[in-house]
Amino acid sequence: MKYYLGNKLIACQIYDILPDAIYCHYFLRDRQYDSLGVGILSKLCLCHLARSSYTTAFFSLMLRNQLYLYLGEYVANEPKYQFKLQFQGSQLQCPHTGHWVNANSALIEAI
């Protein structure tokens, strides 16, 4: 996905569509335009893609009506990753058990 302001490219989201998920690899941006929230907009567009009828129809033999959206890694002490917790229903995978848990609950328990 490419994001333009006029004729100027200000951001680019690199992602893969896998059989059961959309995986966000990288989001590259011109930091001068961070106040526009293009990163959040990009993730919301991918949420829409994951839930869209076109995508689910395409993967209907492999999925149960929707794709997962994998936002990539999360580093608790790194401010640039905190936006990921704003998405309702966010989950973190436990590095010890491999189970997926509610992100906000897991972070509260860790404190």
PDB file of N, CA and C in Angstrom, residues 6-105:
ATOM      1  N   GLY A   6      -0.827  14.711  -2.096  1.00  0.00           N
ATOM      2  CA  GLY A   6      -0.594  15.330  -3.399  1.00  0.00           C
ATOM      3  C   GLY A   6       0.180  14.346  -4.260  1.00  0.00           C
ATOM      4  N   ASN A   7       1.299  14.768  -4.783  1.00  0.00           N
ATOM      5  CA  ASN A   7       2.147  13.897  -5.603  1.00  0.00           C
ATOM      6  C   ASN A   7       3.298  13.287  -4.823  1.00  0.00           C
ATOM      7  N   LYS A   8       3.371  13.584  -3.519  1.00  0.00           N
ATOM      8  CA  LYS A   8       4.505  13.128  -2.707  1.00  0.00           C
ATOM      9  C   LYS A   8       4.169  11.827  -1.981  1.00  0.00           C
ATOM     10  N   LEU A   9       4.998  10.813  -2.177  1.00  0.00           N
ATOM     11  CA  LEU A   9       4.854   9.554  -1.443  1.00  0.00           C
ATOM     12  C   LEU A   9       5.284   9.806   0.001  1.00  0.00           C
ATOM     13  N   ILE A  10       4.369   9.595   0.956  1.00  0.00           N
ATOM     14  CA  ILE A  10       4.705   9.867   2.355  1.00  0.00           C
ATOM     15  C   ILE A  10       4.794   8.598   3.199  1.00  0.00           C
ATOM     16  N   ALA A  11       4.271   7.461   2.685  1.00  0.00           N
ATOM     17  CA  ALA A  11       4.344   6.222   3.456  1.00  0.00           C
ATOM     18  C   ALA A  11       4.069   5.021   2.558  1.00  0.00           C
ATOM     19  N   CYS A  12       4.525   3.858   3.039  1.00  0.00           N
ATOM     20  CA  CYS A  12       4.334   2.609   2.310  1.00  0.00           C
ATOM     21  C   CYS A  12       4.231   1.465   3.322  1.00  0.00           C
ATOM     22  N   GLN A  13       3.192   0.644   3.182  1.00  0.00           N
ATOM     23  CA  GLN A  13       3.001  -0.533   4.031  1.00  0.00           C
ATOM     24  C   GLN A  13       3.338  -1.765   3.212  1.00  0.00           C
ATOM     25  N   ILE A  14       4.232  -2.597   3.733  1.00  0.00           N
ATOM     26  CA  ILE A  14       4.597  -3.847   3.059  1.00  0.00           C
ATOM     27  C   ILE A  14       3.960  -4.989   3.847  1.00  0.00           C
ATOM     28  N   TYR A  15       3.164  -5.805   3.164  1.00  0.00           N
ATOM     29  CA  TYR A  15       2.451  -6.889   3.839  1.00  0.00           C
ATOM     30  C   TYR A  15       2.309  -8.082   2.914  1.00  0.00           C
ATOM     31  N   ASP A  16       2.000  -9.217   3.511  1.00  0.00           N
ATOM     32  CA  ASP A  16       1.726 -10.446   2.763  1.00  0.00           C
ATOM     33  C   ASP A  16       0.321 -10.918   3.104  1.00  0.00           C
ATOM     34  N   ILE A  17      -0.357 -11.485   2.119  1.00  0.00           N
ATOM     35  CA  ILE A  17      -1.620 -12.175   2.383  1.00  0.00           C
ATOM     36  C   ILE A  17      -1.313 -13.662   2.358  1.00  0.00           C
ATOM     37  N   LEU A  18      -1.453 -14.286   3.508  1.00  0.00           N
ATOM     38  CA  LEU A  18      -1.191 -15.708   3.688  1.00  0.00           C
ATOM     39  C   LEU A  18      -2.523 -16.455   3.708  1.00  0.00           C
ATOM     40  N   PRO A  19      -2.522 -17.771   3.707  1.00  0.00           N
ATOM     41  CA  PRO A  19      -3.787 -18.517   3.699  1.00  0.00           C
ATOM     42  C   PRO A  19      -4.714 -18.193   4.869  1.00  0.00           C
ATOM     43  N   ASP A  20      -4.177 -17.838   6.031  1.00  0.00           N
ATOM     44  CA  ASP A  20      -5.032 -17.574   7.180  1.00  0.00           C
ATOM     45  C   ASP A  20      -4.793 -16.219   7.831  1.00  0.00           C
ATOM     46  N   ALA A  21      -3.962 -15.380   7.231  1.00  0.00           N
ATOM     47  CA  ALA A  21      -3.646 -14.111   7.883  1.00  0.00           C
ATOM     48  C   ALA A  21      -3.078 -13.092   6.903  1.00  0.00           C
ATOM     49  N   ILE A  22      -3.177 -11.846   7.318  1.00  0.00           N
ATOM     50  CA  ILE A  22      -2.440 -10.783   6.659  1.00  0.00           C
ATOM     51  C   ILE A  22      -1.312 -10.427   7.613  1.00  0.00           C
ATOM     52  N   TYR A  23      -0.108 -10.461   7.119  1.00  0.00           N
ATOM     53  CA  TYR A  23       1.078 -10.235   7.954  1.00  0.00           C
ATOM     54  C   TYR A  23       1.709  -8.899   7.571  1.00  0.00           C
ATOM     55  N   CYS A  24       1.770  -7.982   8.527  1.00  0.00           N
ATOM     56  CA  CYS A  24       2.389  -6.671   8.308  1.00  0.00           C
ATOM     57  C   CYS A  24       3.893  -6.800   8.517  1.00  0.00           C
ATOM     58  N   HIS A  25       4.647  -6.586   7.467  1.00  0.00           N
ATOM     59  CA  HIS A  25       6.095  -6.669   7.569  1.00  0.00           C
ATOM     60  C   HIS A  25       6.708  -5.343   8.001  1.00  0.00           C
ATOM     61  N   TYR A  26       6.546  -4.338   7.185  1.00  0.00           N
ATOM     62  CA  TYR A  26       7.185  -3.047   7.446  1.00  0.00           C
ATOM     63  C   TYR A  26       6.228  -1.922   7.108  1.00  0.00           C
ATOM     64  N   PHE A  27       6.376  -0.830   7.836  1.00  0.00           N
ATOM     65  CA  PHE A  27       5.700   0.414   7.501  1.00  0.00           C
ATOM     66  C   PHE A  27       6.782   1.477   7.411  1.00  0.00           C
ATOM     67  N   LEU A  28       6.969   1.990   6.225  1.00  0.00           N
ATOM     68  CA  LEU A  28       7.998   3.002   5.981  1.00  0.00           C
ATOM     69  C   LEU A  28       7.303   4.334   5.784  1.00  0.00           C
ATOM     70  N   ARG A  29       7.845   5.389   6.403  1.00  0.00           N
ATOM     71  CA  ARG A  29       7.171   6.673   6.318  1.00  0.00           C
ATOM     72  C   ARG A  29       8.142   7.831   6.373  1.00  0.00           C
ATOM     73  N   ASP A  30       7.689   8.964   5.914  1.00  0.00           N
ATOM     74  CA  ASP A  30       8.400  10.218   6.079  1.00  0.00           C
ATOM     75  C   ASP A  30       7.943  10.773   7.426  1.00  0.00           C
ATOM     76  N   ARG A  31       8.826  10.824   8.393  1.00  0.00           N
ATOM     77  CA  ARG A  31       8.457  11.216   9.764  1.00  0.00           C
ATOM     78  C   ARG A  31       7.885  12.621   9.850  1.00  0.00           C
ATOM     79  N   GLN A  32       8.114  13.401   8.830  1.00  0.00           N
ATOM     80  CA  GLN A  32       7.580  14.759   8.786  1.00  0.00           C
ATOM     81  C   GLN A  32       6.045  14.744   8.830  1.00  0.00           C
ATOM     82  N   TYR A  33       5.440  13.625   8.416  1.00  0.00           N
ATOM     83  CA  TYR A  33       3.982  13.532   8.333  1.00  0.00           C
ATOM     84  C   TYR A  33       3.389  12.606   9.403  1.00  0.00           C
ATOM     85  N   ASP A  34       4.130  12.323  10.454  1.00  0.00           N
ATOM     86  CA  ASP A  34       3.631  11.434  11.513  1.00  0.00           C
ATOM     87  C   ASP A  34       2.328  11.924  12.132  1.00  0.00           C
ATOM     88  N   SER A  35       2.152  13.229  12.215  1.00  0.00           N
ATOM     89  CA  SER A  35       0.950  13.772  12.851  1.00  0.00           C
ATOM     90  C   SER A  35      -0.333  13.416  12.089  1.00  0.00           C
ATOM     91  N   LEU A  36      -0.216  12.983  10.847  1.00  0.00           N
ATOM     92  CA  LEU A  36      -1.392  12.598  10.065  1.00  0.00           C
ATOM     93  C   LEU A  36      -1.937  11.224  10.451  1.00  0.00           C
ATOM     94  N   GLY A  37      -1.162  10.430  11.187  1.00  0.00           N
ATOM     95  CA  GLY A  37      -1.626   9.112  11.613  1.00  0.00           C
ATOM     96  C   GLY A  37      -1.752   8.109  10.482  1.00  0.00           C
ATOM     97  N   VAL A  38      -0.879   8.218   9.493  1.00  0.00           N
ATOM     98  CA  VAL A  38      -0.967   7.326   8.338  1.00  0.00           C
ATOM     99  C   VAL A  38      -0.707   5.874   8.741  1.00  0.00           C
ATOM    100  N   GLY A  39       0.115   5.653   9.746  1.00  0.00           N
ATOM    101  CA  GLY A  39       0.386   4.289  10.209  1.00  0.00           C
ATOM    102  C   GLY A  39      -0.868   3.612  10.741  1.00  0.00           C
ATOM    103  N   ILE A  40      -1.640   4.344  11.548  1.00  0.00           N
ATOM    104  CA  ILE A  40      -2.902   3.807  12.069  1.00  0.00           C
ATOM    105  C   ILE A  40      -3.885   3.588  10.917  1.00  0.00           C
ATOM    106  N   LEU A  41      -3.968   4.553  10.012  1.00  0.00           N
ATOM    107  CA  LEU A  41      -4.839   4.411   8.845  1.00  0.00           C
ATOM    108  C   LEU A  41      -4.491   3.157   8.049  1.00  0.00           C
ATOM    109  N   SER A  42      -3.206   2.923   7.874  1.00  0.00           N
ATOM    110  CA  SER A  42      -2.766   1.749   7.128  1.00  0.00           C
ATOM    111  C   SER A  42      -3.232   0.464   7.802  1.00  0.00           C
ATOM    112  N   LYS A  43      -3.103   0.397   9.126  1.00  0.00           N
ATOM    113  CA  LYS A  43      -3.533  -0.807   9.850  1.00  0.00           C
ATOM    114  C   LYS A  43      -5.044  -0.969   9.766  1.00  0.00           C
ATOM    115  N   LEU A  44      -5.790   0.139   9.808  1.00  0.00           N
ATOM    116  CA  LEU A  44      -7.244   0.054   9.681  1.00  0.00           C
ATOM    117  C   LEU A  44      -7.649  -0.433   8.289  1.00  0.00           C
ATOM    118  N   CYS A  45      -6.927  -0.005   7.268  1.00  0.00           N
ATOM    119  CA  CYS A  45      -7.190  -0.498   5.906  1.00  0.00           C
ATOM    120  C   CYS A  45      -6.944  -2.002   5.823  1.00  0.00           C
ATOM    121  N   LEU A  46      -5.887  -2.472   6.499  1.00  0.00           N
ATOM    122  CA  LEU A  46      -5.614  -3.911   6.497  1.00  0.00           C
ATOM    123  C   LEU A  46      -6.669  -4.670   7.300  1.00  0.00           C
ATOM    124  N   CYS A  47      -7.180  -4.055   8.381  1.00  0.00           N
ATOM    125  CA  CYS A  47      -8.288  -4.675   9.125  1.00  0.00           C
ATOM    126  C   CYS A  47      -9.492  -4.845   8.211  1.00  0.00           C
ATOM    127  N   HIS A  48      -9.789  -3.823   7.441  1.00  0.00           N
ATOM    128  CA  HIS A  48     -10.914  -3.887   6.504  1.00  0.00           C
ATOM    129  C   HIS A  48     -10.682  -4.979   5.460  1.00  0.00           C
ATOM    130  N   LEU A  49      -9.472  -5.037   4.941  1.00  0.00           N
ATOM    131  CA  LEU A  49      -9.148  -6.072   3.959  1.00  0.00           C
ATOM    132  C   LEU A  49      -9.337  -7.468   4.562  1.00  0.00           C
ATOM    133  N   ALA A  50      -8.901  -7.649   5.792  1.00  0.00           N
ATOM    134  CA  ALA A  50      -9.016  -8.955   6.454  1.00  0.00           C
ATOM    135  C   ALA A  50     -10.473  -9.356   6.666  1.00  0.00           C
ATOM    136  N   ARG A  51     -11.340  -8.364   6.831  1.00  0.00           N
ATOM    137  CA  ARG A  51     -12.750  -8.658   7.100  1.00  0.00           C
ATOM    138  C   ARG A  51     -13.623  -8.582   5.860  1.00  0.00           C
ATOM    139  N   SER A  52     -13.069  -8.158   4.759  1.00  0.00           N
ATOM    140  CA  SER A  52     -13.895  -7.926   3.571  1.00  0.00           C
ATOM    141  C   SER A  52     -14.429  -9.226   2.982  1.00  0.00           C
ATOM    142  N   SER A  53     -15.573  -9.126   2.348  1.00  0.00           N
ATOM    143  CA  SER A  53     -16.189 -10.324   1.773  1.00  0.00           C
ATOM    144  C   SER A  53     -15.366 -10.864   0.602  1.00  0.00           C
ATOM    145  N   TYR A  54     -14.695  -9.974  -0.140  1.00  0.00           N
ATOM    146  CA  TYR A  54     -13.871 -10.438  -1.255  1.00  0.00           C
ATOM    147  C   TYR A  54     -12.753 -11.343  -0.748  1.00  0.00           C
ATOM    148  N   THR A  55     -12.066 -10.894   0.299  1.00  0.00           N
ATOM    149  CA  THR A  55     -10.951 -11.672   0.836  1.00  0.00           C
ATOM    150  C   THR A  55     -11.449 -12.983   1.421  1.00  0.00           C
ATOM    151  N   THR A  56     -12.517 -12.947   2.208  1.00  0.00           N
ATOM    152  CA  THR A  56     -12.987 -14.176   2.834  1.00  0.00           C
ATOM    153  C   THR A  56     -13.553 -15.137   1.804  1.00  0.00           C
ATOM    154  N   ALA A  57     -14.175 -14.612   0.740  1.00  0.00           N
ATOM    155  CA  ALA A  57     -14.674 -15.505  -0.304  1.00  0.00           C
ATOM    156  C   ALA A  57     -13.507 -16.201  -1.007  1.00  0.00           C
ATOM    157  N   PHE A  58     -12.435 -15.478  -1.236  1.00  0.00           N
ATOM    158  CA  PHE A  58     -11.266 -16.025  -1.893  1.00  0.00           C
ATOM    159  C   PHE A  58     -10.640 -17.153  -1.065  1.00  0.00           C
ATOM    160  N   PHE A  59     -10.645 -16.992   0.251  1.00  0.00           N
ATOM    161  CA  PHE A  59     -10.020 -17.980   1.126  1.00  0.00           C
ATOM    162  C   PHE A  59     -11.043 -18.859   1.836  1.00  0.00           C
ATOM    163  N   SER A  60     -12.274 -18.932   1.325  1.00  0.00           N
ATOM    164  CA  SER A  60     -13.344 -19.600   2.061  1.00  0.00           C
ATOM    165  C   SER A  60     -13.080 -21.079   2.312  1.00  0.00           C
ATOM    166  N   LEU A  61     -12.321 -21.730   1.463  1.00  0.00           N
ATOM    167  CA  LEU A  61     -12.048 -23.145   1.686  1.00  0.00           C
ATOM    168  C   LEU A  61     -11.050 -23.367   2.821  1.00  0.00           C
ATOM    169  N   MET A  62     -10.268 -22.355   3.140  1.00  0.00           N
ATOM    170  CA  MET A  62      -9.221 -22.519   4.132  1.00  0.00           C
ATOM    171  C   MET A  62      -9.524 -21.817   5.451  1.00  0.00           C
ATOM    172  N   LEU A  63     -10.528 -20.955   5.463  1.00  0.00           N
ATOM    173  CA  LEU A  63     -10.768 -20.117   6.627  1.00  0.00           C
ATOM    174  C   LEU A  63     -12.175 -20.240   7.152  1.00  0.00           C
ATOM    175  N   ARG A  64     -12.344 -19.711   8.346  1.00  0.00           N
ATOM    176  CA  ARG A  64     -13.670 -19.627   8.934  1.00  0.00           C
ATOM    177  C   ARG A  64     -14.156 -18.181   8.886  1.00  0.00           C
ATOM    178  N   ASN A  65     -14.391 -17.655   7.723  1.00  0.00           N
ATOM    179  CA  ASN A  65     -15.001 -16.357   7.472  1.00  0.00           C
ATOM    180  C   ASN A  65     -14.128 -15.123   7.642  1.00  0.00           C
ATOM    181  N   GLN A  66     -12.921 -15.209   8.142  1.00  0.00           N
ATOM    182  CA  GLN A  66     -12.081 -14.022   8.158  1.00  0.00           C
ATOM    183  C   GLN A  66     -10.619 -14.385   8.341  1.00  0.00           C
ATOM    184  N   LEU A  67      -9.788 -13.476   7.910  1.00  0.00           N
ATOM    185  CA  LEU A  67      -8.346 -13.620   8.086  1.00  0.00           C
ATOM    186  C   LEU A  67      -7.937 -12.978   9.400  1.00  0.00           C
ATOM    187  N   TYR A  68      -6.833 -13.436   9.949  1.00  0.00           N
ATOM    188  CA  TYR A  68      -6.237 -12.758  11.087  1.00  0.00           C
ATOM    189  C   TYR A  68      -5.330 -11.660  10.558  1.00  0.00           C
ATOM    190  N   LEU A  69      -5.180 -10.610  11.335  1.00  0.00           N
ATOM    191  CA  LEU A  69      -4.249  -9.543  10.986  1.00  0.00           C
ATOM    192  C   LEU A  69      -3.114  -9.594  11.994  1.00  0.00           C
ATOM    193  N   TYR A  70      -1.936  -9.934  11.518  1.00  0.00           N
ATOM    194  CA  TYR A  70      -0.769 -10.036  12.382  1.00  0.00           C
ATOM    195  C   TYR A  70       0.020  -8.736  12.273  1.00  0.00           C
ATOM    196  N   LEU A  71       0.052  -7.967  13.349  1.00  0.00           N
ATOM    197  CA  LEU A  71       0.701  -6.655  13.339  1.00  0.00           C
ATOM    198  C   LEU A  71       2.206  -6.737  13.545  1.00  0.00           C
ATOM    199  N   GLY A  72       2.734  -7.930  13.662  1.00  0.00           N
ATOM    200  CA  GLY A  72       4.179  -8.072  13.832  1.00  0.00           C
ATOM    201  C   GLY A  72       4.573  -8.090  15.290  1.00  0.00           C
ATOM    202  N   GLU A  73       5.845  -7.929  15.512  1.00  0.00           N
ATOM    203  CA  GLU A  73       6.358  -8.039  16.879  1.00  0.00           C
ATOM    204  C   GLU A  73       5.901  -6.885  17.755  1.00  0.00           C
ATOM    205  N   TYR A  74       5.956  -7.120  19.071  1.00  0.00           N
ATOM    206  CA  TYR A  74       5.620  -6.108  20.059  1.00  0.00           C
ATOM    207  C   TYR A  74       6.746  -6.090  21.085  1.00  0.00           C
ATOM    208  N   VAL A  75       7.304  -4.924  21.327  1.00  0.00           N
ATOM    209  CA  VAL A  75       8.349  -4.756  22.332  1.00  0.00           C
ATOM    210  C   VAL A  75       7.792  -3.823  23.391  1.00  0.00           C
ATOM    211  N   ALA A  76       7.549  -4.349  24.594  1.00  0.00           N
ATOM    212  CA  ALA A  76       6.839  -3.606  25.638  1.00  0.00           C
ATOM    213  C   ALA A  76       7.520  -2.296  26.014  1.00  0.00           C
ATOM    214  N   ASN A  77       8.816  -2.251  26.036  1.00  0.00           N
ATOM    215  CA  ASN A  77       9.526  -1.050  26.484  1.00  0.00           C
ATOM    216  C   ASN A  77       9.825  -0.068  25.354  1.00  0.00           C
ATOM    217  N   GLU A  78       9.337  -0.338  24.183  1.00  0.00           N
ATOM    218  CA  GLU A  78       9.628   0.514  23.023  1.00  0.00           C
ATOM    219  C   GLU A  78       8.382   1.325  22.649  1.00  0.00           C
ATOM    220  N   PRO A  79       8.436   2.651  22.800  1.00  0.00           N
ATOM    221  CA  PRO A  79       7.251   3.484  22.539  1.00  0.00           C
ATOM    222  C   PRO A  79       6.650   3.335  21.142  1.00  0.00           C
ATOM    223  N   LYS A  80       7.458   3.072  20.130  1.00  0.00           N
ATOM    224  CA  LYS A  80       6.909   3.005  18.772  1.00  0.00           C
ATOM    225  C   LYS A  80       5.996   1.798  18.552  1.00  0.00           C
ATOM    226  N   TYR A  81       5.995   0.836  19.468  1.00  0.00           N
ATOM    227  CA  TYR A  81       5.134  -0.341  19.332  1.00  0.00           C
ATOM    228  C   TYR A  81       3.829  -0.209  20.119  1.00  0.00           C
ATOM    229  N   GLN A  82       3.687   0.829  20.925  1.00  0.00           N
ATOM    230  CA  GLN A  82       2.536   0.958  21.809  1.00  0.00           C
ATOM    231  C   GLN A  82       1.214   1.121  21.062  1.00  0.00           C
ATOM    232  N   PHE A  83       1.249   1.653  19.841  1.00  0.00           N
ATOM    233  CA  PHE A  83       0.008   1.854  19.087  1.00  0.00           C
ATOM    234  C   PHE A  83      -0.724   0.542  18.866  1.00  0.00           C
ATOM    235  N   LYS A  84      -0.021  -0.564  18.869  1.00  0.00           N
ATOM    236  CA  LYS A  84      -0.638  -1.859  18.578  1.00  0.00           C
ATOM    237  C   LYS A  84      -1.666  -2.245  19.638  1.00  0.00           C
ATOM    238  N   LEU A  85      -1.508  -1.722  20.850  1.00  0.00           N
ATOM    239  CA  LEU A  85      -2.448  -2.043  21.919  1.00  0.00           C
ATOM    240  C   LEU A  85      -3.763  -1.283  21.778  1.00  0.00           C
ATOM    241  N   GLN A  86      -3.817  -0.290  20.891  1.00  0.00           N
ATOM    242  CA  GLN A  86      -5.035   0.483  20.679  1.00  0.00           C
ATOM    243  C   GLN A  86      -6.092  -0.308  19.920  1.00  0.00           C
ATOM    244  N   PHE A  87      -5.690  -1.379  19.265  1.00  0.00           N
ATOM    245  CA  PHE A  87      -6.629  -2.175  18.492  1.00  0.00           C
ATOM    246  C   PHE A  87      -7.343  -3.156  19.405  1.00  0.00           C
ATOM    247  N   GLN A  88      -8.665  -2.994  19.507  1.00  0.00           N
ATOM    248  CA  GLN A  88      -9.449  -3.859  20.377  1.00  0.00           C
ATOM    249  C   GLN A  88      -9.354  -5.304  19.903  1.00  0.00           C
ATOM    250  N   GLY A  89      -9.136  -6.201  20.840  1.00  0.00           N
ATOM    251  CA  GLY A  89      -8.996  -7.607  20.507  1.00  0.00           C
ATOM    252  C   GLY A  89      -7.563  -8.025  20.244  1.00  0.00           C
ATOM    253  N   SER A  90      -6.618  -7.108  20.489  1.00  0.00           N
ATOM    254  CA  SER A  90      -5.204  -7.453  20.277  1.00  0.00           C
ATOM    255  C   SER A  90      -4.797  -8.591  21.193  1.00  0.00           C
ATOM    256  N   GLN A  91      -3.988  -9.469  20.649  1.00  0.00           N
ATOM    257  CA  GLN A  91      -3.479 -10.599  21.422  1.00  0.00           C
ATOM    258  C   GLN A  91      -1.971 -10.678  21.276  1.00  0.00           C
ATOM    259  N   LEU A  92      -1.340 -11.213  22.296  1.00  0.00           N
ATOM    260  CA  LEU A  92       0.092 -11.478  22.283  1.00  0.00           C
ATOM    261  C   LEU A  92       0.300 -12.972  22.409  1.00  0.00           C
ATOM    262  N   GLN A  93       1.315 -13.483  21.732  1.00  0.00           N
ATOM    263  CA  GLN A  93       1.624 -14.900  21.853  1.00  0.00           C
ATOM    264  C   GLN A  93       2.656 -15.062  22.955  1.00  0.00           C
ATOM    265  N   CYS A  94       2.354 -15.911  23.925  1.00  0.00           N
ATOM    266  CA  CYS A  94       3.274 -16.168  25.025  1.00  0.00           C
ATOM    267  C   CYS A  94       4.513 -16.877  24.478  1.00  0.00           C
ATOM    268  N   PRO A  95       5.705 -16.325  24.750  1.00  0.00           N
ATOM    269  CA  PRO A  95       6.917 -16.954  24.217  1.00  0.00           C
ATOM    270  C   PRO A  95       7.233 -18.301  24.865  1.00  0.00           C
ATOM    271  N   HIS A  96       6.630 -18.572  26.031  1.00  0.00           N
ATOM    272  CA  HIS A  96       6.910 -19.823  26.741  1.00  0.00           C
ATOM    273  C   HIS A  96       5.947 -20.943  26.363  1.00  0.00           C
ATOM    274  N   THR A  97       4.646 -20.591  26.261  1.00  0.00           N
ATOM    275  CA  THR A  97       3.643 -21.630  26.006  1.00  0.00           C
ATOM    276  C   THR A  97       3.161 -21.655  24.557  1.00  0.00           C
ATOM    277  N   GLY A  98       3.324 -20.524  23.847  1.00  0.00           N
ATOM    278  CA  GLY A  98       2.825 -20.427  22.487  1.00  0.00           C
ATOM    279  C   GLY A  98       1.351 -20.088  22.406  1.00  0.00           C
ATOM    280  N   HIS A  99       0.675 -19.982  23.573  1.00  0.00           N
ATOM    281  CA  HIS A  99      -0.748 -19.631  23.588  1.00  0.00           C
ATOM    282  C   HIS A  99      -0.930 -18.139  23.324  1.00  0.00           C
ATOM    283  N   TRP A 100      -2.059 -17.797  22.696  1.00  0.00           N
ATOM    284  CA  TRP A 100      -2.407 -16.404  22.449  1.00  0.00           C
ATOM    285  C   TRP A 100      -3.269 -15.912  23.594  1.00  0.00           C
ATOM    286  N   VAL A 101      -2.929 -14.744  24.147  1.00  0.00           N
ATOM    287  CA  VAL A 101      -3.670 -14.170  25.285  1.00  0.00           C
ATOM    288  C   VAL A 101      -4.024 -12.722  24.978  1.00  0.00           C
ATOM    289  N   ASN A 102      -5.061 -12.220  25.645  1.00  0.00           N
ATOM    290  CA  ASN A 102      -5.455 -10.828  25.502  1.00  0.00           C
ATOM    291  C   ASN A 102      -4.270  -9.934  25.845  1.00  0.00           C
ATOM    292  N   ALA A 103      -3.926  -9.016  24.949  1.00  0.00           N
ATOM    293  CA  ALA A 103      -2.724  -8.203  25.114  1.00  0.00           C
ATOM    294  C   ALA A 103      -2.767  -7.342  26.362  1.00  0.00           C
ATOM    295  N   ASN A 104      -3.885  -6.650  26.592  1.00  0.00           N
ATOM    296  CA  ASN A 104      -3.948  -5.767  27.753  1.00  0.00           C
ATOM    297  C   ASN A 104      -3.929  -6.537  29.066  1.00  0.00           C
ATOM    298  N   SER A 105      -4.599  -7.679  29.122  1.00  0.00           N
ATOM    299  CA  SER A 105      -4.571  -8.508  30.339  1.00  0.00           C
ATOM    300  C   SER A 105      -3.171  -9.040  30.607  1.00  0.00           C
TER     301      SER A 105
END
